[in-house]
Amino acid sequence: MRFLTWRRPTHNEHVPVGKTLLLFSDQALHSRLKVFASNPVAIVLTAVVVIVALYGCTPTFYWIPSAALSTAIFTAVANLVTPPKQVSTFIRASPIEAVTWFTGVMVSVFSTIENGIYTTICESAALLLVCVAMPRGRSWDTFA
């Protein structure tokens, strides 16, 4: 947005959005943004459709062949395969988390996926506890 020679920085757009949120009601804001599907009735209707579809479609999974289901699962999981260049980027960014990732992959390959998930959750929780127990920053006592 230009006004004479002054140009507003794009990182300051949160200020007008905040003013709009404070000045206008929820419905006025939606009508101003041309978003009509975000009202409570639409949310409830969407929830009802999803619940009915889940209850109605679950028995039909029995009739879908296992090969078709495994193909759908394989297609979804195939997108999770990480190229070697990305793996090297992960290793350079955080070697400890790369070890967690590698351990999870190896446990999933040689055991079960469930064990791989549990392994990575436990390793991540242990890493979180260690990082919380031993922070790298200085405490307020050392500033005085």
XYZ file of C-alpha atoms in Angstrom, residues 34-140:
107
model
C -16.558 -12.786 1.978
C -16.236 -15.908 4.138
C -19.734 -17.260 4.542
C -18.985 -20.908 5.370
C -17.424 -20.188 8.748
C -20.590 -19.626 10.726
C -21.604 -21.980 13.551
C -24.426 -23.592 11.560
C -22.012 -24.619 8.799
C -19.582 -26.046 11.352
C -22.332 -28.103 13.009
C -23.598 -29.273 9.610
C -20.084 -30.325 8.587
C -19.626 -32.214 11.857
C -22.928 -34.053 11.355
C -21.985 -35.015 7.791
C -18.582 -36.315 8.925
C -20.067 -38.361 11.783
C -22.788 -39.846 9.560
C -20.195 -40.663 6.892
C -17.947 -42.370 9.438
C -20.764 -44.468 10.861
C -22.203 -45.202 7.434
C -18.978 -45.941 5.575
C -17.133 -47.981 8.197
C -18.977 -51.248 7.406
C -18.160 -50.840 3.712
C -14.449 -51.255 4.478
C -15.156 -54.970 4.882
C -16.017 -55.181 1.192
C -12.955 -53.277 -0.013
C -10.239 -55.772 -0.924
C -7.140 -55.784 1.240
C -4.991 -55.052 -1.805
C -6.863 -51.813 -2.489
C -6.515 -50.711 1.132
C -2.826 -51.595 1.182
C -2.333 -49.627 -2.049
C -3.966 -46.576 -0.502
C -1.831 -46.922 2.628
C 1.324 -47.458 0.570
C 0.587 -44.363 -1.519
C 0.119 -42.275 1.628
C 3.294 -43.619 3.253
C 5.389 -43.345 0.073
C 5.138 -39.564 0.313
C 6.909 -39.757 3.677
C 10.115 -41.195 2.198
C 12.855 -38.625 2.633
C 15.485 -38.072 -0.080
C 19.159 -38.358 0.977
C 19.770 -34.627 0.484
C 16.991 -33.821 2.953
C 18.355 -36.383 5.432
C 21.776 -34.707 5.311
C 20.072 -31.366 5.970
C 18.351 -32.892 9.025
C 21.660 -34.279 10.282
C 23.409 -30.920 9.925
C 20.528 -29.029 11.573
C 20.103 -31.270 14.618
C 22.239 -34.398 14.932
C 20.472 -35.588 18.094
C 17.038 -35.471 16.459
C 18.501 -37.161 13.374
C 19.570 -40.040 15.630
C 16.001 -40.204 16.962
C 14.639 -40.292 13.404
C 17.122 -42.957 12.297
C 16.368 -45.110 15.352
C 12.640 -44.848 14.695
C 13.079 -45.866 11.065
C 15.299 -48.832 11.955
C 12.955 -50.074 14.690
C 9.991 -49.708 12.310
C 11.785 -51.649 9.570
C 13.060 -54.504 11.739
C 10.185 -54.668 14.242
C 6.725 -53.131 13.907
C 5.596 -49.627 13.082
C 3.977 -49.413 16.497
C 7.307 -50.144 18.201
C 8.978 -47.530 15.986
C 6.416 -44.931 17.028
C 6.855 -45.806 20.706
C 10.644 -45.642 20.333
C 10.633 -42.183 18.775
C 8.108 -40.895 21.332
C 10.245 -42.152 24.225
C 13.454 -40.755 22.714
C 11.818 -37.383 22.055
C 10.419 -37.246 25.597
C 13.838 -38.105 27.049
C 15.482 -35.429 24.889
C 12.858 -32.896 25.994
C 13.447 -33.720 29.663
C 17.224 -33.401 29.247
C 16.868 -30.054 27.445
C 14.517 -28.726 30.129
C 16.744 -29.978 32.960
C 19.939 -28.517 31.482
C 19.198 -25.301 29.554
C 22.047 -23.707 27.636
C 21.165 -20.107 28.514
C 22.300 -18.072 31.502
C 20.055 -17.724 34.525
C 18.948 -14.392 35.967
